[in-house]
Structures are given as C-alpha cells and as structure tokens.
Amino acid sequence: MQLATRVIMSKITEKILLKEFKMELKGKDFITLFDFNNKEINNLIDIAIKLKQDTKEGKTHYELKDKTLAMIFAKPSLRTRVSFEVGIRQLGGHAVVLKQDEIILGERETISDTARVLSRYVNGIMIRTFAHQDVIELAKNSDIPVINALTDSYHPCQVLADLLTIKEKFGSFDNLKLTYIGDGNNMANSLIAGCMLTGIDLCIATPVDYEPDTNVIWKGKDASIATKAKIEVINDPAEAVKGANIVYTDVWASMGQEKEAQKRKKIFKNFQINKTLMNKAAEDAIVLHCLPAHRGEEITKDIMDKYADTIFEQAENRLHAQKAVMVSIM
Ligand code: CP
Ligand code: NVA
C-alpha cells in the first residue's frame, strides 16, 4: 500500500472507531450537564479519552472537516478560547471569534436575530457571557448546536474536563467524595450537575449567604436518584474536606464581580485550600482548580505547586473534552 493510501485508510479506521462510542447527540445543545444522562456523560468522557490518546499518538480525526464554530466572548478567557480554537482545528474545521465589542450581543440587534444569522453561516456557536438566559435564548433561535462556554450560572465545559481528569486519576467515579470550597457560583452549580450525574458524593462549603442556588441543589438531588450520589452544602470547610478524594476551588470573585473583590477577600478568608485543610482530606487526595488561580487567596502557593501536575493536566483536558462535545453534537 502506498504511504498516502495507508494514511487515508488509517483516518477512515479512526472515524469508524470513534463511531463506536457515539450516541445520537447530533444537533443537541450543550448548555448544562443536567441536559444529559449518566450514560451520555460517560460516553462523552470515553470519546475524550480516545481523542486524547489518538492526538498523543499523532492519529488525526477530521470529523468536523470544513465546519465552522462561531465563538462569542463577552468575558475574558485563556483556556476556553485557545482550547476550542485548537480543538476544532484538530478536527478539520475552524473557528471565528466574535468579541462582545464587535457584535454587542443583545444590544445591536436581538439575540434571536443573531442566532438566525449565525445559523446561516456556521455549524455551531460557542458562547461565553453573563446571563444564562441569553444562552438559552440564543439556542432556542438557532438551527445549529449552541455550546455554553460559561455563564454566571454554569460552566459545563470545565466540569466535563474535570470529570475526565478524575476518571484518569481514579479509574472510575465509584466511591469518591469531591469537596468544593468557596463561592456557590457557576463552578459549584456545574459540579453539582457533574457529580450527581456520575455518582460522585459532593460536599460544598461556602460562607453563609454564598451557598449555591437552591433550585440547582434540587436539580442535583433529582439527578442523583439514578446514581445515589450524596450532596451536602455546609459552611465549615474543615468539616467538608474530611475524607475528600478531590478538593476543588475557584476564585472568590468571578468575572463580573470585580467590584466585590475586596469585600469578598474578607468574607472568604477561611475558605482557602492550604496545608492544614489538605491534612484532613483522604491520603490520596488530589486538588483541582478550574483556573485562573489567585495564589494567597482561594489556594496557597505551596498547594498550587504540590498539585500543579494535576491542575495543569485538568487545564489540558479542556481541549480533549471539548473535542468530544464538538464531534458529538456538531
Ligand atoms: N477555566 C476557564 O474557563 O478558563 P478561561 O476563563 O481562561 O477560559
Ligand atoms: N467562577 C469563575 C470561573 C472561571 C473559569 C468565573 O466565572 O469567573
């Protein structure tokens, strides 16, 4: 066989291999993990593992050949921007980045008109914005799949990558406890969905009045009926971290809350991942952080250094997890 023919054959084989994992998610939006069941999330993670392995071995997948992803950013980003753009490129497609100052989403024209126009140019829309409702509105009016790349309420792409990291480290989601320390924000909400759907017990410790939305906790409880995962929300980080296999944190002031940063530093000062806290976790515990990290605030420098390999693997996994989402829905 000529080298060129062998290369083509290997690409075709890879495409067939990937099909084995696939569910019928084509055309579906990726807005929260609650929109997927346990089997679908596990499948997405298995596709991500396969794509990661193949990428490392130099095997290519052109499943999204000539497809275009519009990427709307109303907030800053490093990981999301680069991993989506590189990810679609690795799958044979390409991205068009639209910054908020260019399109002025929801002001220059209605979100519905934006959705209808983009549906005629591109094959998928990724959006990072403030109001979760705007993403729902965009998806409702689009003929193409919409991916939520962070809203004030949810960050499902991050948690899919986190679940991939957890599976790589522990081999499965069985008998694990994840403790989240910090603000009951978009990360906490998405971790509720991700943990309850995969069967990871979750304990969240926040300051009083910074707990996750009660509606999200109830959605989590509903999702946990199938997996029997436990969820607990308390205000004591030392108690929360006891026996945890995964200790997770996020910034105290999220994008859009910059004016509250000083006030929050005082309120959250006891909600820091440090050596004393980690001593109460399980012996094999890992630390995860969605990044960006603020050393000396939600996490100490020594803990960041100690768990850097896992935390930066977690950041890398954004690429593989999002490729799995794109090949499945676009
Ligand atoms: N974790 C995360 O979403 O990073 P960016 O804000 O840099 O995209
Ligand atoms: N809660 C953070 C997550 C950053 C990835 C924020 O919304 O800014």
Short mmCIF file of C-alpha atoms and ligand atoms in Angstrom, two decimals:
data_model
loop_
_atom_site.label_atom_id
_atom_site.label_comp_id
_atom_site.label_asym_id
_atom_site.label_seq_id
_atom_site.Cartn_x
_atom_site.Cartn_y
_atom_site.Cartn_z
CA MET A 1 0.00 0.00 0.00
CA GLN A 2 1.25 3.46 -0.91
CA LEU A 3 2.02 5.66 2.08
CA ALA A 4 -0.73 8.12 1.07
CA THR A 5 -3.29 5.29 0.85
CA ARG A 6 -2.21 3.94 4.23
CA VAL A 7 -2.67 7.39 5.77
CA ILE A 8 -6.17 7.72 4.28
CA MET A 9 -7.07 4.19 5.47
CA SER A 10 -5.90 4.96 8.97
CA LYS A 11 -8.04 8.11 9.04
CA ILE A 12 -11.11 6.15 7.90
CA THR A 13 -10.46 3.48 10.54
CA GLU A 14 -10.21 6.12 13.22
CA LYS A 15 -13.51 7.61 12.13
CA ILE A 16 -15.19 4.22 12.44
CA LEU A 17 -13.59 3.65 15.87
CA LEU A 18 -14.97 6.93 17.11
CA LYS A 19 -18.46 5.98 15.88
CA GLU A 20 -18.48 3.05 18.33
CA PHE A 21 -18.73 5.49 21.23
CA LYS A 22 -21.25 7.77 19.68
CA MET A 23 -24.77 8.42 20.83
CA GLU A 24 -27.32 10.33 18.87
CA LEU A 25 -26.45 13.77 20.14
CA LYS A 26 -26.15 15.45 16.74
CA GLY A 27 -27.80 18.85 16.77
CA LYS A 28 -28.18 18.92 20.57
CA ASP A 29 -27.12 22.00 22.55
CA PHE A 30 -24.54 21.74 25.35
CA ILE A 31 -25.90 24.23 27.87
CA THR A 32 -25.75 22.43 31.21
CA LEU A 33 -24.75 18.89 32.15
CA PHE A 34 -28.27 18.46 33.54
CA ASP A 35 -29.43 18.15 29.89
CA PHE A 36 -27.53 14.83 29.59
CA ASN A 37 -27.91 11.50 31.35
CA ASN A 38 -25.28 9.41 33.10
CA LYS A 39 -24.66 7.25 30.04
CA GLU A 40 -24.23 10.24 27.72
CA ILE A 41 -21.77 11.97 30.06
CA ASN A 42 -19.76 8.77 30.47
CA ASN A 43 -19.74 8.36 26.70
CA LEU A 44 -18.52 11.92 26.15
CA ILE A 45 -15.69 11.23 28.60
CA ASP A 46 -14.77 8.00 26.81
CA ILE A 47 -14.69 9.83 23.46
CA ALA A 48 -12.45 12.47 25.07
CA ILE A 49 -10.10 9.75 26.37
CA LYS A 50 -9.91 8.20 22.90
CA LEU A 51 -9.32 11.56 21.20
CA LYS A 52 -6.64 12.46 23.76
CA GLN A 53 -4.83 9.16 23.25
CA ASP A 54 -5.05 9.42 19.46
CA THR A 55 -3.82 13.02 19.43
CA LYS A 56 -0.79 11.97 21.53
CA GLU A 57 -0.12 9.12 19.06
CA GLY A 58 -0.36 11.52 16.11
CA LYS A 59 -3.61 9.99 14.80
CA THR A 60 -5.95 12.55 13.32
CA HIS A 61 -9.72 12.79 13.23
CA TYR A 62 -11.26 15.00 10.57
CA GLU A 63 -14.80 14.56 11.80
CA LEU A 64 -15.53 18.29 11.54
CA LYS A 65 -13.84 18.84 8.20
CA ASP A 66 -14.70 22.29 6.81
CA LYS A 67 -17.10 23.01 9.67
CA THR A 68 -17.06 26.41 11.37
CA LEU A 69 -17.60 27.28 15.02
CA ALA A 70 -18.54 30.86 15.94
CA MET A 71 -17.08 31.75 19.34
CA ILE A 72 -18.79 34.63 21.16
CA PHE A 73 -16.92 36.15 24.10
CA ALA A 74 -18.49 38.75 26.38
CA LYS A 75 -15.97 37.90 29.14
CA PRO A 76 -12.20 37.27 29.11
CA SER A 77 -10.72 33.81 28.54
CA LEU A 78 -7.45 31.97 28.03
CA ARG A 79 -8.23 28.25 28.30
CA THR A 80 -11.66 28.28 26.68
CA ARG A 81 -10.62 30.48 23.78
CA VAL A 82 -7.47 28.54 22.92
CA SER A 83 -8.77 25.02 23.58
CA PHE A 84 -11.88 25.49 21.44
CA GLU A 85 -9.96 27.12 18.59
CA VAL A 86 -7.20 24.49 18.61
CA GLY A 87 -9.76 21.72 19.14
CA ILE A 88 -11.91 22.49 16.11
CA ARG A 89 -8.77 22.95 14.02
CA GLN A 90 -7.53 19.49 15.06
CA LEU A 91 -10.89 18.08 13.92
CA GLY A 92 -10.55 19.62 10.44
CA GLY A 93 -12.69 22.71 10.99
CA HIS A 94 -12.03 26.26 12.05
CA ALA A 95 -13.29 28.99 14.38
CA VAL A 96 -14.45 32.59 14.01
CA VAL A 97 -14.02 34.64 17.19
CA LEU A 98 -16.61 37.34 17.91
CA LYS A 99 -15.80 39.64 20.81
CA GLN A 100 -18.58 41.47 22.60
CA ASP A 101 -17.34 44.88 21.38
CA GLU A 102 -17.77 43.66 17.79
CA ILE A 103 -21.26 42.18 17.95
CA ILE A 104 -22.64 43.82 21.14
CA LEU A 105 -24.89 40.82 21.78
CA GLY A 106 -28.44 41.72 22.69
CA GLU A 107 -27.96 45.45 22.04
CA ARG A 108 -27.03 45.93 18.39
CA GLU A 109 -29.81 43.52 17.41
CA THR A 110 -31.90 40.94 19.19
CA ILE A 111 -30.29 37.70 20.35
CA SER A 112 -32.85 35.90 18.24
CA ASP A 113 -31.71 37.72 15.06
CA THR A 114 -28.06 36.98 15.90
CA ALA A 115 -28.96 33.29 16.23
CA ARG A 116 -30.83 33.24 12.92
CA VAL A 117 -28.00 34.95 11.05
CA LEU A 118 -25.21 32.78 12.52
CA SER A 119 -27.25 29.64 11.72
CA ARG A 120 -26.84 30.51 8.02
CA TYR A 121 -23.04 30.95 8.17
CA VAL A 122 -21.61 28.48 10.67
CA ASN A 123 -22.19 24.95 12.02
CA GLY A 124 -22.06 25.63 15.75
CA ILE A 125 -21.96 28.50 18.24
CA MET A 126 -19.89 28.62 21.42
CA ILE A 127 -20.79 31.43 23.78
CA ARG A 128 -19.30 32.87 26.99
CA THR A 129 -21.48 35.55 28.55
CA PHE A 130 -23.13 36.84 31.73
CA ALA A 131 -26.84 35.95 31.81
CA HIS A 132 -27.58 32.23 31.42
CA GLN A 133 -30.95 33.18 29.93
CA ASP A 134 -29.14 34.78 26.96
CA VAL A 135 -27.60 31.42 26.07
CA ILE A 136 -30.99 29.73 26.32
CA GLU A 137 -32.45 32.46 24.08
CA LEU A 138 -29.62 32.03 21.56
CA ALA A 139 -30.09 28.25 21.49
CA LYS A 140 -33.87 28.50 21.16
CA ASN A 141 -33.49 30.58 18.00
CA SER A 142 -30.56 28.71 16.41
CA ASP A 143 -30.80 25.89 13.87
CA ILE A 144 -27.31 24.77 14.93
CA PRO A 145 -25.93 23.49 18.26
CA VAL A 146 -25.01 26.03 20.93
CA ILE A 147 -22.27 25.35 23.49
CA ASN A 148 -22.25 27.19 26.82
CA ALA A 149 -18.64 28.18 27.48
CA LEU A 150 -19.52 29.83 30.83
CA THR A 151 -22.35 31.96 32.10
CA ASP A 152 -22.91 33.45 35.56
CA SER A 153 -24.79 30.23 36.35
CA TYR A 154 -22.94 27.29 34.76
CA HIS A 155 -19.60 26.20 33.26
CA PRO A 156 -20.32 22.71 31.84
CA CYS A 157 -17.25 22.54 29.56
CA GLN A 158 -14.99 22.95 32.58
CA VAL A 159 -16.74 20.25 34.59
CA LEU A 160 -16.65 17.78 31.70
CA ALA A 161 -12.86 18.27 31.63
CA ASP A 162 -12.78 17.90 35.44
CA LEU A 163 -14.65 14.58 35.21
CA LEU A 164 -12.19 13.41 32.56
CA THR A 165 -9.32 14.31 34.92
CA ILE A 166 -10.99 12.47 37.81
CA LYS A 167 -11.53 9.37 35.67
CA GLU A 168 -7.87 9.42 34.59
CA LYS A 169 -6.66 9.75 38.18
CA PHE A 170 -9.01 7.29 39.92
CA GLY A 171 -10.08 4.96 37.05
CA SER A 172 -13.80 5.41 37.74
CA PHE A 173 -16.28 7.61 39.61
CA ASP A 174 -17.07 4.97 42.22
CA ASN A 175 -16.58 5.60 45.95
CA LEU A 176 -15.29 9.14 45.53
CA LYS A 177 -16.00 12.28 47.51
CA LEU A 178 -15.39 15.70 45.97
CA THR A 179 -15.28 18.71 48.27
CA TYR A 180 -15.71 22.17 46.76
CA ILE A 181 -14.54 25.06 48.91
CA GLY A 182 -15.50 28.64 48.04
CA ASP A 183 -18.27 30.51 46.30
CA GLY A 184 -21.57 28.85 45.38
CA ASN A 185 -21.08 30.09 41.82
CA ASN A 186 -21.18 28.76 38.24
CA MET A 187 -18.47 26.20 39.08
CA ALA A 188 -20.34 24.95 42.16
CA ASN A 189 -23.54 24.66 40.11
CA SER A 190 -21.86 22.69 37.33
CA LEU A 191 -20.07 20.45 39.83
CA ILE A 192 -23.47 19.66 41.38
CA ALA A 193 -24.67 18.51 37.96
CA GLY A 194 -21.47 16.64 37.07
CA CYS A 195 -21.06 14.86 40.40
CA MET A 196 -24.72 13.91 40.84
CA LEU A 197 -24.89 12.52 37.28
CA THR A 198 -21.73 10.44 37.59
CA GLY A 199 -22.25 9.26 41.17
CA ILE A 200 -19.54 11.26 42.96
CA ASP A 201 -20.51 12.33 46.51
CA LEU A 202 -20.26 16.10 46.78
CA CYS A 203 -19.79 18.35 49.78
CA ILE A 204 -19.81 22.11 49.20
CA ALA A 205 -18.52 24.54 51.83
CA THR A 206 -19.30 28.23 51.33
CA PRO A 207 -19.63 31.23 53.63
CA VAL A 208 -23.18 31.87 54.87
CA ASP A 209 -25.26 33.52 52.11
CA TYR A 210 -22.88 32.32 49.36
CA GLU A 211 -24.42 28.85 49.00
CA PRO A 212 -25.41 27.62 45.52
CA ASP A 213 -28.92 28.35 44.28
CA THR A 214 -31.49 26.09 46.00
CA ASN A 215 -33.07 25.26 42.61
CA VAL A 216 -29.75 23.89 41.38
CA ILE A 217 -29.37 21.78 44.54
CA TRP A 218 -32.84 20.33 43.92
CA LYS A 219 -31.97 19.61 40.29
CA GLY A 220 -28.86 17.85 41.60
CA LYS A 221 -30.95 15.79 44.01
CA ASP A 222 -33.22 14.75 41.13
CA ALA A 223 -30.22 13.78 39.00
CA SER A 224 -28.76 11.73 41.87
CA ILE A 225 -31.76 9.40 42.05
CA ALA A 226 -30.14 7.20 39.38
CA THR A 227 -26.61 7.32 40.79
CA LYS A 228 -27.34 7.53 44.55
CA ALA A 229 -24.69 10.26 44.91
CA LYS A 230 -24.92 12.33 48.08
CA ILE A 231 -24.91 16.12 48.20
CA GLU A 232 -24.29 18.28 51.23
CA VAL A 233 -23.92 22.08 51.50
CA ILE A 234 -22.35 23.39 54.72
CA ASN A 235 -20.43 26.44 55.96
CA ASP A 236 -17.46 24.69 57.58
CA PRO A 237 -14.51 23.97 55.23
CA ALA A 238 -12.66 21.78 57.77
CA GLU A 239 -15.69 19.54 58.21
CA ALA A 240 -16.36 19.48 54.45
CA VAL A 241 -12.90 18.33 53.46
CA LYS A 242 -12.84 15.30 55.81
CA GLY A 243 -12.10 12.18 53.77
CA ALA A 244 -12.32 14.01 50.43
CA ASN A 245 -10.59 12.38 47.43
CA ILE A 246 -10.85 15.53 45.34
CA VAL A 247 -10.58 19.03 46.80
CA TYR A 248 -11.74 21.74 44.38
CA THR A 249 -11.71 25.50 44.47
CA ASP A 250 -12.32 28.54 42.27
CA VAL A 251 -11.74 32.28 42.54
CA TRP A 252 -13.62 34.14 45.28
CA ALA A 253 -14.74 36.90 42.88
CA SER A 254 -15.88 35.72 39.46
CA MET A 255 -15.77 37.65 36.20
CA GLY A 256 -18.29 40.47 36.55
CA GLN A 257 -17.84 40.65 40.37
CA GLU A 258 -14.58 42.64 40.30
CA LYS A 259 -16.08 45.47 42.38
CA GLU A 260 -16.85 42.99 45.19
CA ALA A 261 -13.34 41.54 45.25
CA GLN A 262 -12.11 43.38 48.39
CA LYS A 263 -15.27 42.65 50.36
CA ARG A 264 -15.13 39.01 49.29
CA LYS A 265 -11.49 38.65 50.40
CA LYS A 266 -12.65 39.25 53.99
CA ILE A 267 -15.74 37.05 53.77
CA PHE A 268 -13.91 34.10 52.14
CA LYS A 269 -10.62 34.27 54.08
CA ASN A 270 -11.26 30.96 55.91
CA PHE A 271 -12.25 29.22 52.68
CA GLN A 272 -8.73 28.70 51.40
CA ILE A 273 -7.16 25.41 50.30
CA ASN A 274 -3.96 25.22 52.34
CA LYS A 275 -1.79 22.61 54.03
CA THR A 276 -3.85 22.50 57.25
CA LEU A 277 -7.03 21.88 55.28
CA MET A 278 -5.43 19.27 53.00
CA ASN A 279 -4.26 17.29 56.06
CA LYS A 280 -7.92 16.48 56.74
CA ALA A 281 -8.55 15.12 53.21
CA ALA A 282 -8.01 11.48 52.16
CA GLU A 283 -4.40 10.40 51.87
CA ASP A 284 -4.59 10.03 48.06
CA ALA A 285 -6.50 13.29 47.62
CA ILE A 286 -5.91 15.47 44.59
CA VAL A 287 -6.54 19.19 44.22
CA LEU A 288 -8.36 20.62 41.21
CA HIS A 289 -8.73 24.27 40.22
CA CYS A 290 -10.50 25.47 37.08
CA LEU A 291 -8.04 28.39 36.81
CA PRO A 292 -7.22 31.25 36.72
CA ALA A 293 -5.77 30.82 40.24
CA HIS A 294 -5.16 33.57 42.77
CA ARG A 295 -2.33 32.29 44.97
CA GLY A 296 -2.69 33.51 48.55
CA GLU A 297 -6.46 33.78 48.20
CA GLU A 298 -8.51 30.65 47.44
CA ILE A 299 -5.35 28.49 47.31
CA THR A 300 -1.85 28.81 48.76
CA LYS A 301 1.24 28.84 46.55
CA ASP A 302 2.62 25.65 48.14
CA ILE A 303 -0.61 23.73 47.44
CA MET A 304 -0.67 25.04 43.84
CA ASP A 305 2.93 23.86 43.42
CA LYS A 306 2.32 20.47 45.01
CA TYR A 307 -0.67 19.66 42.80
CA ALA A 308 0.48 21.53 39.68
CA ASP A 309 0.75 18.39 37.52
CA THR A 310 -2.89 17.50 38.11
CA ILE A 311 -4.16 21.08 37.83
CA PHE A 312 -2.40 21.70 34.50
CA GLU A 313 -3.49 18.27 33.20
CA GLN A 314 -7.02 19.39 34.11
CA ALA A 315 -6.45 22.55 32.04
CA GLU A 316 -5.17 20.44 29.11
CA ASN A 317 -8.26 18.24 29.38
CA ARG A 318 -10.42 21.19 28.35
CA LEU A 319 -9.14 20.57 24.83
CA HIS A 320 -9.95 16.86 24.75
CA ALA A 321 -13.33 17.15 26.49
CA GLN A 322 -14.49 19.94 24.16
CA LYS A 323 -13.37 18.00 21.09
CA ALA A 324 -15.60 15.18 22.35
CA VAL A 325 -18.53 17.60 22.69
CA MET A 326 -17.96 19.10 19.23
CA VAL A 327 -17.67 15.76 17.39
CA SER A 328 -20.80 14.53 19.16
CA ILE A 329 -23.14 17.46 18.65
CA MET A 330 -21.90 19.34 15.55
N1 CP B 1 -11.25 27.77 33.30
C1 CP B 1 -11.56 28.60 32.31
O1 CP B 1 -12.67 28.61 31.78
O2 CP B 1 -10.53 29.39 31.91
P1 CP B 1 -10.67 30.69 30.98
O3 CP B 1 -11.54 31.65 31.73
O4 CP B 1 -9.28 31.19 30.80
O5 CP B 1 -11.29 30.29 29.69
N1 NVA B 2 -16.21 31.38 38.62
C1 NVA B 2 -15.22 31.81 37.66
C2 NVA B 2 -14.83 30.67 36.78
C3 NVA B 2 -13.69 30.99 35.85
C4 NVA B 2 -13.35 29.84 34.94
C5 NVA B 2 -15.77 32.97 36.85
O1 NVA B 2 -16.93 32.90 36.44
O2 NVA B 2 -15.04 33.94 36.64
#
